[in-house]
């Protein structure tokens, strides 16, 4: 108790907010708090020495080690988490695993994510995606969303620079024997996904395709010949072990398992119906040993896998298949990718309505919306059409009334919105540079168009 | 409106940009990918130096006869943009450097 109170920083009067110190801090900060407290820092030092080069059982056989672990479980170090792309991310993760490897068996199938949970739904990205897919004049015939995504990236200086950065690194031949530097390629890919806003990176990675040229472009996004494929396909469990020796890879994999694990409780099959979190942890795996990718250029079925197989699993075959299925046959991941491609996020939980969106004052001309469509992304564009179809695709999981109301709104909105849509397309043909070059101004323009 | 057009043609040297497909660049690549092409455009009247005036004078006095000289500053890139990478129609990646201007000046 003495330790706990001292770790809490300035002593607070007894009884006031007894758990206040439990507010999660990042592990770098927790480490600083611990270092400022002699008894915590000495236990932490002991524990690190215990863990160094020893397995968990050997460590726990030592009484001193056991005591150190028990004390540290009550310190802020135990609850601490890290943020993706934070300063000192690696240091933070090293601290996290130094405690948690001592706490778990170390051989668990799923590990808890060391990253802070993604709480915001960030539906903005989905809304943007829906505007892109909905407003394209040729959306229903021969448009290539992956090509559009490349265009959007090329017209943004930051995205263009970092995309060209990884493409040139990943396609640079080193010598006759060495096709490319995989290490440098992975590093450049990580920089791209860390530093470019996800409205660009997700569009490139998860664009929806109707033909093979598009799907092949999507598969090529990460330059798989260098970043993904290898001479041999290792066994997936071996690959997992390699990944787990690296703190960053281990953390990203744990994060993927936390956010993309298929769940039977939710309608979308995703934990907390949070597509964003799943897509984010998927993208977070790119540039590590466990880099996933589309296995082929199929337009009808999306199959994702890391570069591994279950050959040579011995008596671990079942575990290997289970591990691989979380990529290849994962309904959460597949739904999330398809929903992003179609520009449809879900808002299925009435308990947590999405925050109100600032809308221009409604006029008589703006389309009447059924009350139950409160997710902003279905409001003011033609993507409502895709919302309807995609809901029908997931049909069996949704109840009938929801399905009907969404489809009803399709016909209503399509007829209501048509004249306005036409004006927008005309304007776009005249000055395409203006809306395609800069993404954010599109939204106000679009809103204005509908109001006028 | 004629005056307006005239003024537009005599804009000082500056960076301008155009959205073009990679195929349109005429470099032999086949790709529908769109890139931003920035170029230098405009006049350099304000940048005429004694050098240019004197060179002109030498030429008119036939002191310089057969050589090719340029007695006017010229609007050109002072720096080029970073590399541009793209995927071509045969799913191969290419990187072009010094494709696009970054900064323009009268030189």
PDB file of N, CA and C in Angstrom, chain A residues 200-265:
ATOM      1  N   UNK A 200      -5.904   8.015 -46.876  1.00  0.00           N
ATOM      2  CA  UNK A 200      -5.190   7.658 -48.099  1.00  0.00           C
ATOM      3  C   UNK A 200      -4.766   6.195 -48.095  1.00  0.00           C
ATOM      4  N   UNK A 201      -4.167   5.764 -46.991  1.00  0.00           N
ATOM      5  CA  UNK A 201      -3.598   4.419 -46.973  1.00  0.00           C
ATOM      6  C   UNK A 201      -4.681   3.338 -47.058  1.00  0.00           C
ATOM      7  N   UNK A 202      -5.795   3.525 -46.347  1.00  0.00           N
ATOM      8  CA  UNK A 202      -6.861   2.518 -46.395  1.00  0.00           C
ATOM      9  C   UNK A 202      -7.474   2.451 -47.791  1.00  0.00           C
ATOM     10  N   UNK A 203      -7.583   3.596 -48.433  1.00  0.00           N
ATOM     11  CA  UNK A 203      -8.168   3.589 -49.783  1.00  0.00           C
ATOM     12  C   UNK A 203      -7.323   2.760 -50.731  1.00  0.00           C
ATOM     13  N   UNK A 204      -6.008   2.846 -50.589  1.00  0.00           N
ATOM     14  CA  UNK A 204      -5.121   2.056 -51.447  1.00  0.00           C
ATOM     15  C   UNK A 204      -5.196   0.572 -51.094  1.00  0.00           C
ATOM     16  N   UNK A 205      -5.301   0.316 -49.822  1.00  0.00           N
ATOM     17  CA  UNK A 205      -5.203  -1.054 -49.322  1.00  0.00           C
ATOM     18  C   UNK A 205      -6.522  -1.805 -49.436  1.00  0.00           C
ATOM     19  N   UNK A 206      -7.627  -1.108 -49.264  1.00  0.00           N
ATOM     20  CA  UNK A 206      -8.922  -1.792 -49.172  1.00  0.00           C
ATOM     21  C   UNK A 206      -9.903  -1.341 -50.249  1.00  0.00           C
ATOM     22  N   UNK A 207      -9.404  -0.888 -51.384  1.00  0.00           N
ATOM     23  CA  UNK A 207     -10.307  -0.443 -52.447  1.00  0.00           C
ATOM     24  C   UNK A 207     -11.149  -1.633 -52.941  1.00  0.00           C
ATOM     25  N   UNK A 208     -12.361  -1.348 -53.367  1.00  0.00           N
ATOM     26  CA  UNK A 208     -13.219  -2.429 -53.861  1.00  0.00           C
ATOM     27  C   UNK A 208     -13.041  -2.556 -55.375  1.00  0.00           C
ATOM     28  N   UNK A 209     -13.119  -3.771 -55.850  1.00  0.00           N
ATOM     29  CA  UNK A 209     -12.801  -4.027 -57.256  1.00  0.00           C
ATOM     30  C   UNK A 209     -13.888  -4.805 -57.961  1.00  0.00           C
ATOM     31  N   UNK A 210     -14.077  -4.465 -59.226  1.00  0.00           N
ATOM     32  CA  UNK A 210     -15.029  -5.213 -60.050  1.00  0.00           C
ATOM     33  C   UNK A 210     -14.333  -5.979 -61.163  1.00  0.00           C
ATOM     34  N   UNK A 211     -13.077  -5.666 -61.426  1.00  0.00           N
ATOM     35  CA  UNK A 211     -12.371  -6.440 -62.453  1.00  0.00           C
ATOM     36  C   UNK A 211     -10.982  -6.825 -61.964  1.00  0.00           C
ATOM     37  N   UNK A 212     -10.353  -7.674 -62.751  1.00  0.00           N
ATOM     38  CA  UNK A 212      -9.095  -8.258 -62.284  1.00  0.00           C
ATOM     39  C   UNK A 212      -7.942  -7.251 -62.278  1.00  0.00           C
ATOM     40  N   UNK A 213      -7.954  -6.335 -63.239  1.00  0.00           N
ATOM     41  CA  UNK A 213      -6.874  -5.346 -63.280  1.00  0.00           C
ATOM     42  C   UNK A 213      -6.852  -4.542 -61.983  1.00  0.00           C
ATOM     43  N   UNK A 214      -8.038  -4.222 -61.509  1.00  0.00           N
ATOM     44  CA  UNK A 214      -8.168  -3.471 -60.249  1.00  0.00           C
ATOM     45  C   UNK A 214      -7.678  -4.323 -59.078  1.00  0.00           C
ATOM     46  N   UNK A 215      -8.130  -5.575 -59.042  1.00  0.00           N
ATOM     47  CA  UNK A 215      -7.760  -6.455 -57.927  1.00  0.00           C
ATOM     48  C   UNK A 215      -6.253  -6.739 -57.927  1.00  0.00           C
ATOM     49  N   UNK A 216      -5.669  -6.806 -59.105  1.00  0.00           N
ATOM     50  CA  UNK A 216      -4.226  -7.032 -59.176  1.00  0.00           C
ATOM     51  C   UNK A 216      -3.487  -5.793 -58.664  1.00  0.00           C
ATOM     52  N   UNK A 217      -3.986  -4.635 -59.016  1.00  0.00           N
ATOM     53  CA  UNK A 217      -3.397  -3.396 -58.504  1.00  0.00           C
ATOM     54  C   UNK A 217      -3.478  -3.362 -56.980  1.00  0.00           C
ATOM     55  N   UNK A 218      -4.625  -3.799 -56.445  1.00  0.00           N
ATOM     56  CA  UNK A 218      -4.803  -3.841 -54.990  1.00  0.00           C
ATOM     57  C   UNK A 218      -3.799  -4.799 -54.355  1.00  0.00           C
ATOM     58  N   UNK A 219      -3.631  -5.968 -54.986  1.00  0.00           N
ATOM     59  CA  UNK A 219      -2.682  -6.946 -54.462  1.00  0.00           C
ATOM     60  C   UNK A 219      -1.257  -6.407 -54.509  1.00  0.00           C
ATOM     61  N   UNK A 220      -0.961  -5.578 -55.516  1.00  0.00           N
ATOM     62  CA  UNK A 220       0.385  -5.045 -55.701  1.00  0.00           C
ATOM     63  C   UNK A 220       0.704  -3.876 -54.767  1.00  0.00           C
ATOM     64  N   UNK A 221      -0.297  -3.386 -54.041  1.00  0.00           N
ATOM     65  CA  UNK A 221      -0.115  -2.170 -53.241  1.00  0.00           C
ATOM     66  C   UNK A 221       1.158  -2.186 -52.403  1.00  0.00           C
ATOM     67  N   UNK A 222       1.425  -3.299 -51.748  1.00  0.00           N
ATOM     68  CA  UNK A 222       2.563  -3.322 -50.814  1.00  0.00           C
ATOM     69  C   UNK A 222       3.851  -3.835 -51.484  1.00  0.00           C
ATOM     70  N   UNK A 223       3.876  -3.890 -52.817  1.00  0.00           N
ATOM     71  CA  UNK A 223       5.009  -4.455 -53.570  1.00  0.00           C
ATOM     72  C   UNK A 223       5.327  -5.859 -53.035  1.00  0.00           C
ATOM     73  N   UNK A 224       4.378  -6.779 -53.217  1.00  0.00           N
ATOM     74  CA  UNK A 224       4.525  -8.097 -52.559  1.00  0.00           C
ATOM     75  C   UNK A 224       5.753  -8.882 -52.983  1.00  0.00           C
ATOM     76  N   UNK A 225       6.263  -8.637 -54.203  1.00  0.00           N
ATOM     77  CA  UNK A 225       7.431  -9.415 -54.632  1.00  0.00           C
ATOM     78  C   UNK A 225       8.607  -9.209 -53.686  1.00  0.00           C
ATOM     79  N   UNK A 226       8.639  -8.074 -53.021  1.00  0.00           N
ATOM     80  CA  UNK A 226       9.723  -7.828 -52.063  1.00  0.00           C
ATOM     81  C   UNK A 226       9.264  -7.946 -50.615  1.00  0.00           C
ATOM     82  N   UNK A 227       8.104  -7.375 -50.308  1.00  0.00           N
ATOM     83  CA  UNK A 227       7.709  -7.275 -48.898  1.00  0.00           C
ATOM     84  C   UNK A 227       7.011  -8.535 -48.392  1.00  0.00           C
ATOM     85  N   UNK A 228       6.511  -9.357 -49.315  1.00  0.00           N
ATOM     86  CA  UNK A 228       5.615 -10.446 -48.909  1.00  0.00           C
ATOM     87  C   UNK A 228       6.170 -11.817 -49.309  1.00  0.00           C
ATOM     88  N   UNK A 229       6.310 -12.016 -50.624  1.00  0.00           N
ATOM     89  CA  UNK A 229       6.738 -13.328 -51.099  1.00  0.00           C
ATOM     90  C   UNK A 229       8.194 -13.618 -50.727  1.00  0.00           C
ATOM     91  N   UNK A 230       8.486 -14.905 -50.652  1.00  0.00           N
ATOM     92  CA  UNK A 230       9.836 -15.342 -50.328  1.00  0.00           C
ATOM     93  C   UNK A 230      10.097 -16.627 -51.087  1.00  0.00           C
ATOM     94  N   UNK A 231      11.348 -17.070 -51.084  1.00  0.00           N
ATOM     95  CA  UNK A 231      11.644 -18.302 -51.819  1.00  0.00           C
ATOM     96  C   UNK A 231      10.855 -19.464 -51.253  1.00  0.00           C
ATOM     97  N   UNK A 232      10.818 -19.542 -49.940  1.00  0.00           N
ATOM     98  CA  UNK A 232      10.088 -20.641 -49.318  1.00  0.00           C
ATOM     99  C   UNK A 232       8.965 -20.092 -48.466  1.00  0.00           C
ATOM    100  N   UNK A 233       7.943 -20.946 -48.297  1.00  0.00           N
ATOM    101  CA  UNK A 233       6.856 -20.582 -47.390  1.00  0.00           C
ATOM    102  C   UNK A 233       7.101 -21.253 -46.057  1.00  0.00           C
ATOM    103  N   UNK A 234       7.386 -20.496 -45.019  1.00  0.00           N
ATOM    104  CA  UNK A 234       7.621 -21.145 -43.724  1.00  0.00           C
ATOM    105  C   UNK A 234       6.317 -21.679 -43.129  1.00  0.00           C
ATOM    106  N   UNK A 235       6.459 -22.496 -42.118  1.00  0.00           N
ATOM    107  CA  UNK A 235       5.291 -22.941 -41.367  1.00  0.00           C
ATOM    108  C   UNK A 235       4.764 -21.765 -40.548  1.00  0.00           C
ATOM    109  N   UNK A 236       3.425 -21.648 -40.483  1.00  0.00           N
ATOM    110  CA  UNK A 236       2.841 -20.468 -39.839  1.00  0.00           C
ATOM    111  C   UNK A 236       3.212 -20.350 -38.363  1.00  0.00           C
ATOM    112  N   UNK A 237       3.326 -21.493 -37.679  1.00  0.00           N
ATOM    113  CA  UNK A 237       3.663 -21.416 -36.253  1.00  0.00           C
ATOM    114  C   UNK A 237       5.125 -21.013 -36.061  1.00  0.00           C
ATOM    115  N   UNK A 238       5.972 -21.443 -36.984  1.00  0.00           N
ATOM    116  CA  UNK A 238       7.368 -20.994 -36.946  1.00  0.00           C
ATOM    117  C   UNK A 238       7.438 -19.494 -37.181  1.00  0.00           C
ATOM    118  N   UNK A 239       6.621 -19.051 -38.152  1.00  0.00           N
ATOM    119  CA  UNK A 239       6.597 -17.620 -38.454  1.00  0.00           C
ATOM    120  C   UNK A 239       6.097 -16.835 -37.241  1.00  0.00           C
ATOM    121  N   UNK A 240       5.091 -17.397 -36.563  1.00  0.00           N
ATOM    122  CA  UNK A 240       4.577 -16.730 -35.369  1.00  0.00           C
ATOM    123  C   UNK A 240       5.669 -16.644 -34.297  1.00  0.00           C
ATOM    124  N   UNK A 241       6.427 -17.715 -34.147  1.00  0.00           N
ATOM    125  CA  UNK A 241       7.507 -17.675 -33.155  1.00  0.00           C
ATOM    126  C   UNK A 241       8.549 -16.627 -33.508  1.00  0.00           C
ATOM    127  N   UNK A 242       8.871 -16.537 -34.795  1.00  0.00           N
ATOM    128  CA  UNK A 242       9.819 -15.492 -35.217  1.00  0.00           C
ATOM    129  C   UNK A 242       9.259 -14.127 -34.877  1.00  0.00           C
ATOM    130  N   UNK A 243       7.992 -13.947 -35.177  1.00  0.00           N
ATOM    131  CA  UNK A 243       7.353 -12.656 -34.911  1.00  0.00           C
ATOM    132  C   UNK A 243       7.373 -12.344 -33.415  1.00  0.00           C
ATOM    133  N   UNK A 244       7.164 -13.364 -32.601  1.00  0.00           N
ATOM    134  CA  UNK A 244       7.078 -13.119 -31.154  1.00  0.00           C
ATOM    135  C   UNK A 244       8.416 -12.811 -30.507  1.00  0.00           C
ATOM    136  N   UNK A 245       9.512 -13.056 -31.229  1.00  0.00           N
ATOM    137  CA  UNK A 245      10.800 -12.671 -30.659  1.00  0.00           C
ATOM    138  C   UNK A 245      11.054 -11.177 -30.822  1.00  0.00           C
ATOM    139  N   UNK A 246      10.225 -10.529 -31.651  1.00  0.00           N
ATOM    140  CA  UNK A 246      10.387  -9.092 -31.886  1.00  0.00           C
ATOM    141  C   UNK A 246       9.245  -8.359 -31.191  1.00  0.00           C
ATOM    142  N   UNK A 247       9.588  -7.424 -30.330  1.00  0.00           N
ATOM    143  CA  UNK A 247       8.546  -6.766 -29.539  1.00  0.00           C
ATOM    144  C   UNK A 247       7.507  -6.073 -30.389  1.00  0.00           C
ATOM    145  N   UNK A 248       7.955  -5.395 -31.463  1.00  0.00           N
ATOM    146  CA  UNK A 248       6.997  -4.681 -32.312  1.00  0.00           C
ATOM    147  C   UNK A 248       6.078  -5.649 -33.043  1.00  0.00           C
ATOM    148  N   UNK A 249       6.657  -6.670 -33.665  1.00  0.00           N
ATOM    149  CA  UNK A 249       5.847  -7.628 -34.405  1.00  0.00           C
ATOM    150  C   UNK A 249       4.870  -8.337 -33.468  1.00  0.00           C
ATOM    151  N   UNK A 250       5.374  -8.746 -32.314  1.00  0.00           N
ATOM    152  CA  UNK A 250       4.523  -9.426 -31.340  1.00  0.00           C
ATOM    153  C   UNK A 250       3.332  -8.554 -30.943  1.00  0.00           C
ATOM    154  N   UNK A 251       3.615  -7.266 -30.728  1.00  0.00           N
ATOM    155  CA  UNK A 251       2.558  -6.348 -30.307  1.00  0.00           C
ATOM    156  C   UNK A 251       1.531  -6.143 -31.411  1.00  0.00           C
ATOM    157  N   UNK A 252       2.012  -5.989 -32.642  1.00  0.00           N
ATOM    158  CA  UNK A 252       1.078  -5.769 -33.757  1.00  0.00           C
ATOM    159  C   UNK A 252       0.205  -7.003 -33.980  1.00  0.00           C
ATOM    160  N   UNK A 253       0.807  -8.184 -33.800  1.00  0.00           N
ATOM    161  CA  UNK A 253       0.034  -9.411 -33.965  1.00  0.00           C
ATOM    162  C   UNK A 253      -1.015  -9.537 -32.853  1.00  0.00           C
ATOM    163  N   UNK A 254      -0.609  -9.222 -31.632  1.00  0.00           N
ATOM    164  CA  UNK A 254      -1.566  -9.266 -30.516  1.00  0.00           C
ATOM    165  C   UNK A 254      -2.691  -8.271 -30.753  1.00  0.00           C
ATOM    166  N   UNK A 255      -2.352  -7.131 -31.318  1.00  0.00           N
ATOM    167  CA  UNK A 255      -3.356  -6.102 -31.598  1.00  0.00           C
ATOM    168  C   UNK A 255      -4.323  -6.581 -32.685  1.00  0.00           C
ATOM    169  N   UNK A 256      -3.776  -7.261 -33.685  1.00  0.00           N
ATOM    170  CA  UNK A 256      -4.627  -7.819 -34.741  1.00  0.00           C
ATOM    171  C   UNK A 256      -5.587  -8.848 -34.148  1.00  0.00           C
ATOM    172  N   UNK A 257      -5.075  -9.714 -33.303  1.00  0.00           N
ATOM    173  CA  UNK A 257      -5.944 -10.722 -32.684  1.00  0.00           C
ATOM    174  C   UNK A 257      -6.999 -10.090 -31.797  1.00  0.00           C
ATOM    175  N   UNK A 258      -6.646  -8.993 -31.142  1.00  0.00           N
ATOM    176  CA  UNK A 258      -7.620  -8.342 -30.270  1.00  0.00           C
ATOM    177  C   UNK A 258      -8.735  -7.677 -31.078  1.00  0.00           C
ATOM    178  N   UNK A 259      -8.387  -7.042 -32.171  1.00  0.00           N
ATOM    179  CA  UNK A 259      -9.367  -6.221 -32.881  1.00  0.00           C
ATOM    180  C   UNK A 259     -10.043  -6.901 -34.069  1.00  0.00           C
ATOM    181  N   UNK A 260      -9.459  -7.961 -34.576  1.00  0.00           N
ATOM    182  CA  UNK A 260     -10.042  -8.616 -35.764  1.00  0.00           C
ATOM    183  C   UNK A 260     -10.546 -10.017 -35.467  1.00  0.00           C
ATOM    184  N   UNK A 261     -10.516 -10.432 -34.212  1.00  0.00           N
ATOM    185  CA  UNK A 261     -10.928 -11.783 -33.926  1.00  0.00           C
ATOM    186  C   UNK A 261     -12.431 -11.930 -34.167  1.00  0.00           C
ATOM    187  N   UNK A 262     -12.791 -12.885 -34.995  1.00  0.00           N
ATOM    188  CA  UNK A 262     -14.214 -13.069 -35.315  1.00  0.00           C
ATOM    189  C   UNK A 262     -14.996 -13.334 -34.042  1.00  0.00           C
ATOM    190  N   UNK A 263     -16.069 -12.591 -33.893  1.00  0.00           N
ATOM    191  CA  UNK A 263     -16.860 -12.741 -32.685  1.00  0.00           C
ATOM    192  C   UNK A 263     -18.293 -13.086 -33.072  1.00  0.00           C
ATOM    193  N   UNK A 264     -18.879 -14.006 -32.343  1.00  0.00           N
ATOM    194  CA  UNK A 264     -20.236 -14.435 -32.669  1.00  0.00           C
ATOM    195  C   UNK A 264     -21.271 -13.499 -32.079  1.00  0.00           C
ATOM    196  N   UNK A 265     -20.824 -12.663 -31.131  1.00  0.00           N
ATOM    197  CA  UNK A 265     -21.794 -11.809 -30.430  1.00  0.00           C
ATOM    198  C   UNK A 265     -22.251 -10.615 -31.261  1.00  0.00           C
TER     199      UNK A 265
END
